[in-house]
Amino acid sequence: MFSHLIVRREGPVEYVSLNRPDVRNAFNEELIAELTGWATTIHGDREVRAVVLSGAGKSFCAGADITWMAKTIEFSEDDNMRDAAAASRMFGALNTLPVPLIGRIHGAALGGGVGLAAVCDIVVADHDTQFGFTEVKLGILPAVISPFVLEKIGRSAARELFLTGSRFSARRAQEIGLVHAVVGIAELDATVHNYLQECLTGGREAIAAAKALIAQVWDQPFEDAMPITAAALARRRVSAEGQEGLRAFLEKRKPGWSRS
Ligand code: COA
């Protein structure tokens, strides 16, 4: 079904792996189209409760395919706009998945590869991973990933790292908020598994609502956030899922929707 992705479903968990290992999973037009199409199906799939995003072979993702980008010199401005917009839509579709998106990062996450890490809710990285916004070294810039990256790392780190294009360690990525857990390669899968187990004990709709709430509230003044937060909590309390979760706690049992 896909040429550049490996997709597998295990119970309620969807595993998606970028699969262009010869070019360190750099993304070209086809990979962007496949990942966007795949994300669209997940948006409408009520069975899936969490997604793990990884890269096949030596590295997670070396960003945009430089060979493909070099060819864009032959493109018109409209073609270039269309291509950039497609990449932007891919990041947007991943960023708004209604389930936890867990990044399993190893080897290298560069350019758009860091963008992929930035749209993940939870990021687990091997401590030898190299990160970097290397775009300026190629005479381009980290543009379409910037909304997602800035939200995670803030302006100060972006000013340093976007402008220097320097590569940085997994530890530094953790310090600036891109990565949540740094472990040895041998513990990568077990760490992802632990996060998955936690996610599967939460209500699917509650998790989707929590994710949407963060996006709505994070840059709002309290006065504007207050009606949004109150309405969100009120809706959850009276929902079937919320009522079942509250009753299950009082009756000392697992909620019917728990998948752990
Ligand atoms: N686009 C296209 N091809 C890429 C690529 C990219 N972003 N990144 C790596 N490749 C290719 C290399 O050209 C090489 O091709 P070859 O086998 O035909 O020579 C192949 O992938 C393997 O790369 P190599 O550098 O030998 O592998 P490595 O495991 O030693 O290092 C990286 C991997 C990702 C650290 C290194 O390739 C790198 O720094 N790439 C640049 C990534 C970058 O700057 N991305 C930003 C894009 S905006």
Coordinates of N, CA and C in Angstrom, one line a residue, residues 43-237:
H43 N -6.7 10.1 11.5 CA -7.7 11.1 12.0 C -9.1 10.5 12.1
G44 N -9.4 9.6 11.1 CA -10.8 9.1 11.1 C -10.9 7.7 11.7
D45 N -9.9 7.2 12.3 CA -9.8 5.8 12.8 C -10.1 5.7 14.3
R46 N -11.2 5.3 14.7 CA -11.6 5.3 16.1 C -11.0 4.1 16.9
E47 N -10.4 3.2 16.2 CA -9.8 2.0 16.9 C -8.4 2.3 17.4
V48 N -7.7 3.2 16.7 CA -6.3 3.4 17.1 C -6.2 4.3 18.3
R49 N -5.4 4.0 19.3 CA -5.3 4.7 20.6 C -3.9 5.4 20.8
A50 N -2.9 5.0 19.9 CA -1.6 5.7 20.0 C -0.8 5.3 18.8
V51 N 0.1 6.2 18.4 CA 1.0 5.9 17.2 C 2.4 6.1 17.6
V52 N 3.2 5.2 17.1 CA 4.7 5.3 17.3 C 5.3 5.6 15.9
L53 N 6.1 6.7 15.8 CA 6.7 7.1 14.6 C 8.2 6.9 14.7
S54 N 8.8 6.2 13.8 CA 10.2 5.9 13.8 C 10.8 5.9 12.4
G55 N 12.1 5.6 12.3 CA 12.7 5.6 11.0 C 13.5 4.2 10.8
A56 N 13.4 3.7 9.6 CA 14.0 2.4 9.3 C 15.5 2.6 9.1
G57 N 16.3 1.7 9.5 CA 17.8 1.8 9.2 C 18.5 2.6 10.2
K58 N 19.6 3.2 9.7 CA 20.6 3.9 10.7 C 20.1 5.1 11.3
S59 N 19.1 5.8 10.7 CA 18.7 7.1 11.3 C 17.2 7.3 11.2
F60 N 16.7 8.2 12.1 CA 15.3 8.5 12.2 C 14.9 9.3 10.9
C61 N 15.5 10.4 10.7 CA 15.2 11.2 9.4 C 16.2 12.3 9.2
A62 N 16.8 12.4 8.0 CA 17.7 13.4 7.6 C 17.1 14.6 7.0
G63 N 15.8 14.8 7.2 CA 15.1 16.0 6.8 C 14.7 15.9 5.3
A64 N 14.5 17.0 4.7 CA 14.1 17.0 3.3 C 15.2 16.4 2.4
D65 N 14.7 15.7 1.3 CA 15.7 15.1 0.4 C 16.4 16.2 -0.4
I66 N 17.7 16.3 -0.2 CA 18.5 17.4 -0.8 C 18.5 17.2 -2.3
T67 N 18.6 16.0 -2.8 CA 18.6 15.7 -4.3 C 17.3 16.3 -4.9
W68 N 16.2 16.0 -4.2 CA 14.9 16.4 -4.7 C 14.8 18.0 -4.6
M69 N 15.3 18.5 -3.5 CA 15.2 20.0 -3.4 C 16.1 20.7 -4.4
A70 N 17.2 20.1 -4.8 CA 18.1 20.7 -5.8 C 17.4 20.8 -7.1
K71 N 16.5 19.8 -7.4 CA 15.8 19.8 -8.7 C 14.7 20.9 -8.7
T72 N 14.3 21.4 -7.5 CA 13.3 22.4 -7.5 C 13.7 23.7 -8.2
I73 N 15.0 23.8 -8.5 CA 15.4 25.0 -9.3 C 14.7 25.1 -10.6
E74 N 14.3 24.0 -11.1 CA 13.6 23.9 -12.4 C 12.1 24.3 -12.3
F75 N 11.7 24.3 -11.0 CA 10.2 24.6 -10.7 C 9.9 26.0 -10.8
S76 N 8.7 26.3 -11.2 CA 8.2 27.7 -11.1 C 7.9 28.1 -9.7
E77 N 7.7 29.4 -9.4 CA 7.4 29.8 -8.0 C 6.2 29.1 -7.5
D78 N 5.2 29.0 -8.4 CA 3.9 28.3 -8.0 C 4.2 26.8 -7.6
D79 N 5.1 26.1 -8.4 CA 5.4 24.7 -8.1 C 6.1 24.7 -6.7
N80 N 7.0 25.6 -6.5 CA 7.7 25.6 -5.2 C 6.8 25.9 -4.1
M81 N 5.8 26.8 -4.3 CA 4.8 27.1 -3.2 C 4.0 25.9 -3.0
R82 N 3.6 25.2 -4.0 CA 2.7 24.0 -3.9 C 3.5 22.9 -3.1
D83 N 4.7 22.7 -3.4 CA 5.5 21.7 -2.7 C 5.7 22.0 -1.2
A84 N 6.0 23.3 -0.9 CA 6.2 23.7 0.5 C 4.9 23.6 1.2
A85 N 3.8 24.0 0.6 CA 2.5 23.9 1.2 C 2.2 22.4 1.6
A86 N 2.6 21.5 0.7 CA 2.3 20.1 0.9 C 3.1 19.6 2.1
A87 N 4.3 20.0 2.3 CA 5.1 19.7 3.4 C 4.5 20.2 4.7
S88 N 4.1 21.5 4.6 CA 3.4 22.1 5.7 C 2.2 21.4 6.2
R89 N 1.4 21.0 5.2 CA 0.1 20.2 5.5 C 0.5 18.9 6.2
M90 N 1.6 18.3 5.7 CA 2.0 17.0 6.4 C 2.3 17.2 7.9
F91 N 3.1 18.2 8.2 CA 3.4 18.5 9.6 C 2.1 18.8 10.3
G92 N 1.2 19.6 9.7 CA -0.1 20.0 10.4 C -0.9 18.8 10.7
A93 N -1.0 17.8 9.7 CA -1.8 16.6 9.9 C -1.3 15.8 11.0
L94 N 0.0 15.7 11.1 CA 0.7 14.9 12.2 C 0.5 15.6 13.5
N95 N 0.6 16.9 13.5 CA 0.5 17.7 14.8 C -0.8 17.6 15.4
T96 N -1.9 17.4 14.6 CA -3.2 17.4 15.2 C -3.8 16.0 15.3
L97 N -3.0 15.0 15.2 CA -3.6 13.6 15.3 C -4.3 13.6 16.7
P98 N -5.5 12.9 16.7 CA -6.3 13.0 18.0 C -5.8 11.9 19.0
V99 N -4.7 11.3 18.8 CA -4.1 10.3 19.7 C -2.6 10.6 20.0
P100 N -2.1 10.1 21.1 CA -0.7 10.4 21.3 C 0.2 9.9 20.2
L101 N 1.1 10.8 19.8 CA 2.1 10.5 18.7 C 3.5 10.4 19.4
I102 N 4.0 9.2 19.5 CA 5.3 9.0 20.2 C 6.4 8.9 19.2
G103 N 7.4 9.7 19.3 CA 8.6 9.6 18.4 C 9.7 8.7 19.0
R104 N 10.1 7.8 18.1 CA 11.2 6.9 18.5 C 12.4 7.3 17.7
I105 N 13.4 8.1 18.3 CA 14.4 8.8 17.5 C 15.8 8.2 17.7
H106 N 16.5 7.9 16.6 CA 17.8 7.4 16.8 C 18.6 7.9 15.6
G107 N 19.9 7.8 15.7 CA 20.8 8.2 14.6 C 20.9 9.7 14.4
A108 N 20.0 10.2 13.5 CA 20.0 11.6 13.2 C 18.6 12.1 13.0
A109 N 18.3 13.3 13.5 CA 17.1 14.0 13.2 C 17.5 15.4 12.9
L110 N 17.5 15.7 11.5 CA 18.1 16.9 11.0 C 17.0 17.7 10.2
G111 N 17.0 19.0 10.2 CA 16.1 19.7 9.4 C 14.7 19.3 9.7
G112 N 14.0 18.9 8.6 CA 12.6 18.5 8.8 C 12.5 17.3 9.7
G113 N 13.6 16.5 9.9 CA 13.5 15.4 10.9 C 13.3 15.9 12.3
V114 N 13.8 17.1 12.6 CA 13.6 17.7 13.9 C 12.1 18.2 13.9
G115 N 11.7 18.6 12.7 CA 10.3 19.0 12.6 C 9.3 17.9 13.0
L116 N 9.7 16.7 12.5 CA 8.9 15.5 12.8 C 8.9 15.2 14.3
A117 N 10.0 15.4 14.9 CA 10.1 15.2 16.4 C 9.2 16.2 17.1
A118 N 9.2 17.5 16.5 CA 8.5 18.5 17.2 C 7.0 18.3 17.2
V119 N 6.5 17.6 16.1 CA 5.0 17.4 16.1 C 4.6 16.1 16.9
C120 N 5.6 15.5 17.5 CA 5.3 14.3 18.4 C 4.9 14.8 19.7
D121 N 4.0 14.1 20.4 CA 3.6 14.5 21.8 C 4.6 14.1 22.8
I122 N 5.2 12.9 22.5 CA 6.2 12.3 23.4 C 7.4 11.9 22.5
V123 N 8.6 12.3 22.9 CA 9.8 12.0 22.1 C 10.8 11.2 23.0
V124 N 11.2 10.0 22.5 CA 12.2 9.2 23.2 C 13.3 9.1 22.3
A125 N 14.5 9.5 22.7 CA 15.7 9.5 21.8 C 16.9 8.7 22.4
D126 N 17.5 8.0 21.5 CA 18.8 7.4 21.8 C 19.8 8.5 22.1
H127 N 20.6 8.2 23.2 CA 21.5 9.4 23.6 C 22.6 9.7 22.6
D128 N 22.8 8.8 21.6 CA 23.8 9.2 20.5 C 23.2 9.9 19.3
T129 N 21.9 10.2 19.4 CA 21.3 10.9 18.2 C 21.8 12.3 18.0
Q130 N 22.1 12.7 16.8 CA 22.5 14.1 16.5 C 21.2 14.8 16.0
F131 N 21.0 16.0 16.5 CA 19.9 16.9 16.1 C 20.6 18.1 15.4
G132 N 19.8 18.8 14.6 CA 20.3 20.0 14.0 C 19.3 20.6 13.0
F133 N 19.3 22.0 13.1 CA 18.5 22.7 12.1 C 19.6 23.2 11.1
T134 N 20.0 22.3 10.2 CA 21.1 22.5 9.3 C 20.8 23.3 8.1
E135 N 19.6 23.7 8.0 CA 19.1 24.3 6.7 C 20.0 25.5 6.3
V136 N 20.4 26.4 7.2 CA 21.1 27.6 6.7 C 22.5 27.2 6.1
K137 N 23.0 26.0 6.5 CA 24.2 25.6 5.9 C 24.0 25.2 4.4
L138 N 22.8 25.0 4.1 CA 22.4 24.7 2.7 C 21.9 25.9 2.0
G139 N 21.9 27.0 2.6 CA 21.4 28.3 2.0 C 19.9 28.3 2.0
I140 N 19.2 27.5 2.8 CA 17.7 27.6 2.9 C 17.4 27.8 4.4
L141 N 16.2 27.6 4.8 CA 15.9 27.9 6.2 C 14.8 26.9 6.7
P142 N 14.7 26.8 8.1 CA 13.7 25.9 8.7 C 12.4 26.6 8.7
A143 N 11.7 26.7 7.6 CA 10.5 27.5 7.5 C 9.2 26.8 7.9
V144 N 8.9 25.7 7.2 CA 7.5 25.1 7.4 C 7.5 24.4 8.8
I145 N 8.7 24.0 9.3 CA 8.7 23.4 10.6 C 8.6 24.4 11.8
S146 N 8.9 25.7 11.5 CA 9.1 26.7 12.5 C 7.9 26.8 13.5
P147 N 6.6 26.8 13.1 CA 5.6 26.9 14.1 C 5.6 25.8 15.1
F148 N 5.9 24.6 14.7 CA 5.9 23.5 15.6 C 7.1 23.5 16.5
V149 N 8.3 23.8 15.9 CA 9.5 23.8 16.6 C 9.5 25.0 17.7
L150 N 9.1 26.2 17.2 CA 9.1 27.3 18.2 C 8.2 27.0 19.4
E151 N 7.1 26.4 19.1 CA 6.2 26.0 20.2 C 6.9 25.2 21.3
K152 N 7.8 24.3 20.8 CA 8.5 23.4 21.7 C 9.7 24.0 22.3
I153 N 10.6 24.7 21.5 CA 11.9 25.1 22.1 C 11.9 26.6 22.4
G154 N 11.0 27.4 22.0 CA 11.0 28.9 22.3 C 11.9 29.6 21.5
R155 N 11.9 31.0 21.6 CA 12.7 31.9 20.7 C 14.1 31.8 21.0
S156 N 14.6 31.7 22.2 CA 16.0 31.8 22.5 C 16.8 30.7 21.9
A157 N 16.4 29.5 22.1 CA 17.1 28.3 21.5 C 17.0 28.4 20.0
A158 N 15.8 28.8 19.5 CA 15.6 28.9 18.0 C 16.6 29.9 17.4
R159 N 16.8 31.0 18.1 CA 17.7 32.0 17.6 C 19.1 31.5 17.5
E160 N 19.5 30.7 18.5 CA 20.9 30.1 18.5 C 20.9 29.0 17.4
L161 N 20.0 28.1 17.5 CA 20.1 26.9 16.7 C 19.7 27.1 15.2
F162 N 18.7 27.9 14.9 CA 18.4 28.2 13.5 C 19.5 28.9 12.8
L163 N 20.1 29.9 13.6 CA 21.1 30.8 12.9 C 22.5 30.1 12.8
T164 N 22.8 29.3 13.7 CA 24.1 28.6 13.6 C 24.1 27.4 12.7
G165 N 22.9 26.7 12.7 CA 22.8 25.4 12.0 C 23.6 24.3 12.7
S166 N 24.1 24.6 13.9 CA 24.9 23.6 14.6 C 24.2 22.3 14.9
R167 N 24.9 21.2 14.9 CA 24.3 20.0 15.4 C 24.4 19.9 16.9
F168 N 23.4 19.3 17.5 CA 23.4 19.3 19.0 C 23.0 17.9 19.5
S169 N 23.3 17.6 20.7 CA 23.1 16.3 21.3 C 21.6 16.0 21.7
A170 N 21.3 14.8 22.0 CA 20.0 14.4 22.5 C 19.8 15.1 23.9
R171 N 20.9 15.2 24.7 CA 20.7 15.8 26.0 C 20.3 17.3 25.9
R172 N 20.9 18.0 24.9 CA 20.6 19.4 24.6 C 19.1 19.4 24.1
A173 N 18.8 18.5 23.3 CA 17.4 18.5 22.7 C 16.4 18.3 23.9
Q174 N 16.8 17.5 24.9 CA 15.9 17.4 26.1 C 15.8 18.7 26.9
E175 N 17.0 19.3 27.1 CA 17.0 20.6 27.8 C 16.1 21.6 27.2
I176 N 16.0 21.7 25.9 CA 15.2 22.7 25.3 C 13.8 22.3 25.0
G177 N 13.4 21.1 25.4 CA 12.0 20.7 25.3 C 11.6 19.9 24.1
L178 N 12.6 19.5 23.3 CA 12.2 18.7 22.1 C 12.1 17.2 22.4
V179 N 12.8 16.8 23.4 CA 12.9 15.4 23.7 C 12.4 15.2 25.2
H180 N 11.7 14.1 25.5 CA 11.3 13.9 26.9 C 12.1 12.8 27.6
A181 N 12.6 11.9 26.9 CA 13.4 10.8 27.5 C 14.6 10.5 26.7
V182 N 15.8 10.5 27.3 CA 17.0 10.1 26.5 C 17.6 8.8 27.2
V183 N 17.7 7.8 26.3 CA 18.1 6.5 26.9 C 19.1 5.9 25.9
G184 N 19.7 4.8 26.3 CA 20.6 4.0 25.4 C 19.8 3.3 24.4
I185 N 20.4 3.0 23.2 CA 19.6 2.4 22.1 C 18.9 1.1 22.6
A186 N 19.5 0.4 23.5 CA 19.0 -0.9 23.9 C 17.7 -0.7 24.7
E187 N 17.5 0.5 25.3 CA 16.3 0.8 26.1 C 15.2 1.6 25.4
L188 N 15.5 1.8 24.1 CA 14.6 2.7 23.3 C 13.2 2.1 23.2
D189 N 13.1 0.9 22.8 CA 11.8 0.3 22.6 C 11.0 0.1 24.0
A190 N 11.8 -0.3 25.0 CA 11.1 -0.5 26.3 C 10.6 0.8 26.8
T191 N 11.3 1.9 26.6 CA 10.9 3.2 27.0 C 9.6 3.7 26.3
V192 N 9.6 3.4 25.0 CA 8.4 3.7 24.2 C 7.2 2.9 24.7
H193 N 7.5 1.6 25.0 CA 6.5 0.7 25.4 C 5.8 1.2 26.8
N194 N 6.7 1.7 27.7 CA 6.2 2.2 28.9 C 5.3 3.4 28.7
Y195 N 5.7 4.3 27.8 CA 4.8 5.5 27.5 C 3.5 5.0 26.9
L196 N 3.6 4.0 26.0 CA 2.3 3.4 25.4 C 1.4 2.9 26.4
Q197 N 2.0 2.1 27.4 CA 1.1 1.5 28.4 C 0.4 2.6 29.2
E198 N 1.1 3.7 29.5 CA 0.4 4.8 30.2 C -0.7 5.4 29.3
C199 N -0.4 5.6 28.1 CA -1.4 6.2 27.2 C -2.7 5.3 27.0
L200 N -2.5 4.0 27.1 CA -3.6 3.1 26.9 C -4.5 3.0 28.1
T201 N -4.1 3.6 29.3 CA -4.9 3.6 30.4 C -5.8 4.8 30.5
G202 N -5.6 5.8 29.6 CA -6.4 7.0 29.6 C -7.6 6.8 28.6
G203 N -8.6 7.6 28.8 CA -9.8 7.6 27.9 C -9.4 8.2 26.6
R204 N -9.8 7.5 25.5 CA -9.4 8.0 24.1 C -9.9 9.4 23.9
E205 N -11.2 9.6 24.2 CA -11.7 11.0 24.0 C -11.1 12.0 24.9
A206 N -10.8 11.6 26.2 CA -10.2 12.5 27.1 C -8.8 12.9 26.6
I207 N -8.1 12.0 26.1 CA -6.7 12.3 25.6 C -6.8 13.2 24.4
A208 N -7.8 13.0 23.5 CA -8.0 13.8 22.3 C -8.3 15.2 22.8
A209 N -9.2 15.3 23.8 CA -9.7 16.6 24.3 C -8.5 17.4 25.0
A210 N -7.7 16.6 25.7 CA -6.5 17.2 26.4 C -5.5 17.8 25.4
K211 N -5.3 17.0 24.3 CA -4.4 17.5 23.2 C -5.0 18.8 22.6
A212 N -6.3 18.7 22.3 CA -6.9 19.9 21.6 C -6.8 21.1 22.6
L213 N -7.0 20.9 23.9 CA -7.0 21.9 24.9 C -5.7 22.6 24.9
I214 N -4.6 21.8 24.9 CA -3.3 22.4 25.0 C -3.1 23.4 23.8
A215 N -3.5 23.0 22.6 CA -3.3 23.8 21.4 C -4.2 25.1 21.5
Q216 N -5.3 25.0 22.1 CA -6.2 26.1 22.2 C -5.8 27.1 23.3
V217 N -5.2 26.6 24.4 CA -5.0 27.4 25.6 C -3.6 28.0 25.7
W218 N -2.6 27.4 25.1 CA -1.2 27.6 25.6 C -0.7 29.1 25.4
D219 N -1.2 29.8 24.4 CA -0.8 31.2 24.3 C -1.9 32.2 24.6
Q220 N -3.0 31.7 25.3 CA -4.1 32.6 25.5 C -4.0 33.3 26.9
P221 N -4.4 34.6 27.0 CA -4.4 35.1 28.3 C -5.5 34.4 29.2
F222 N -5.3 34.4 30.5 CA -6.2 33.7 31.4 C -7.7 34.0 31.1
E223 N -8.0 35.3 30.9 CA -9.4 35.7 30.7 C -10.0 35.0 29.5
D224 N -9.2 34.8 28.4 CA -9.7 34.2 27.2 C -9.7 32.7 27.4
A225 N -8.8 32.1 28.1 CA -8.7 30.7 28.3 C -9.8 30.2 29.2
M226 N -10.2 31.0 30.2 CA -11.1 30.5 31.2 C -12.4 29.9 30.7
P227 N -13.1 30.6 29.8 CA -14.3 29.9 29.3 C -14.1 28.7 28.5
I228 N -12.9 28.6 27.8 CA -12.6 27.4 27.0 C -12.3 26.2 28.0
T229 N -11.5 26.5 29.0 CA -11.2 25.4 30.0 C -12.4 24.9 30.7
A230 N -13.2 25.9 31.2 CA -14.4 25.5 32.0 C -15.3 24.6 31.1
A231 N -15.6 25.1 29.8 CA -16.5 24.3 29.0 C -15.9 22.9 28.7
A232 N -14.6 22.9 28.5 CA -13.9 21.6 28.2 C -14.1 20.6 29.3
L233 N -13.9 21.1 30.6 CA -14.1 20.2 31.7 C -15.5 19.8 31.9
A234 N -16.4 20.7 31.7 CA -17.9 20.4 31.9 C -18.3 19.3 30.9
R235 N -17.9 19.5 29.6 CA -18.2 18.5 28.6 C -17.7 17.1 29.0
R236 N -16.5 17.0 29.5 CA -15.9 15.7 29.8 C -16.6 15.1 31.0
R237 N -16.9 15.9 32.0 CA -17.6 15.3 33.2 C -18.9 14.6 32.8

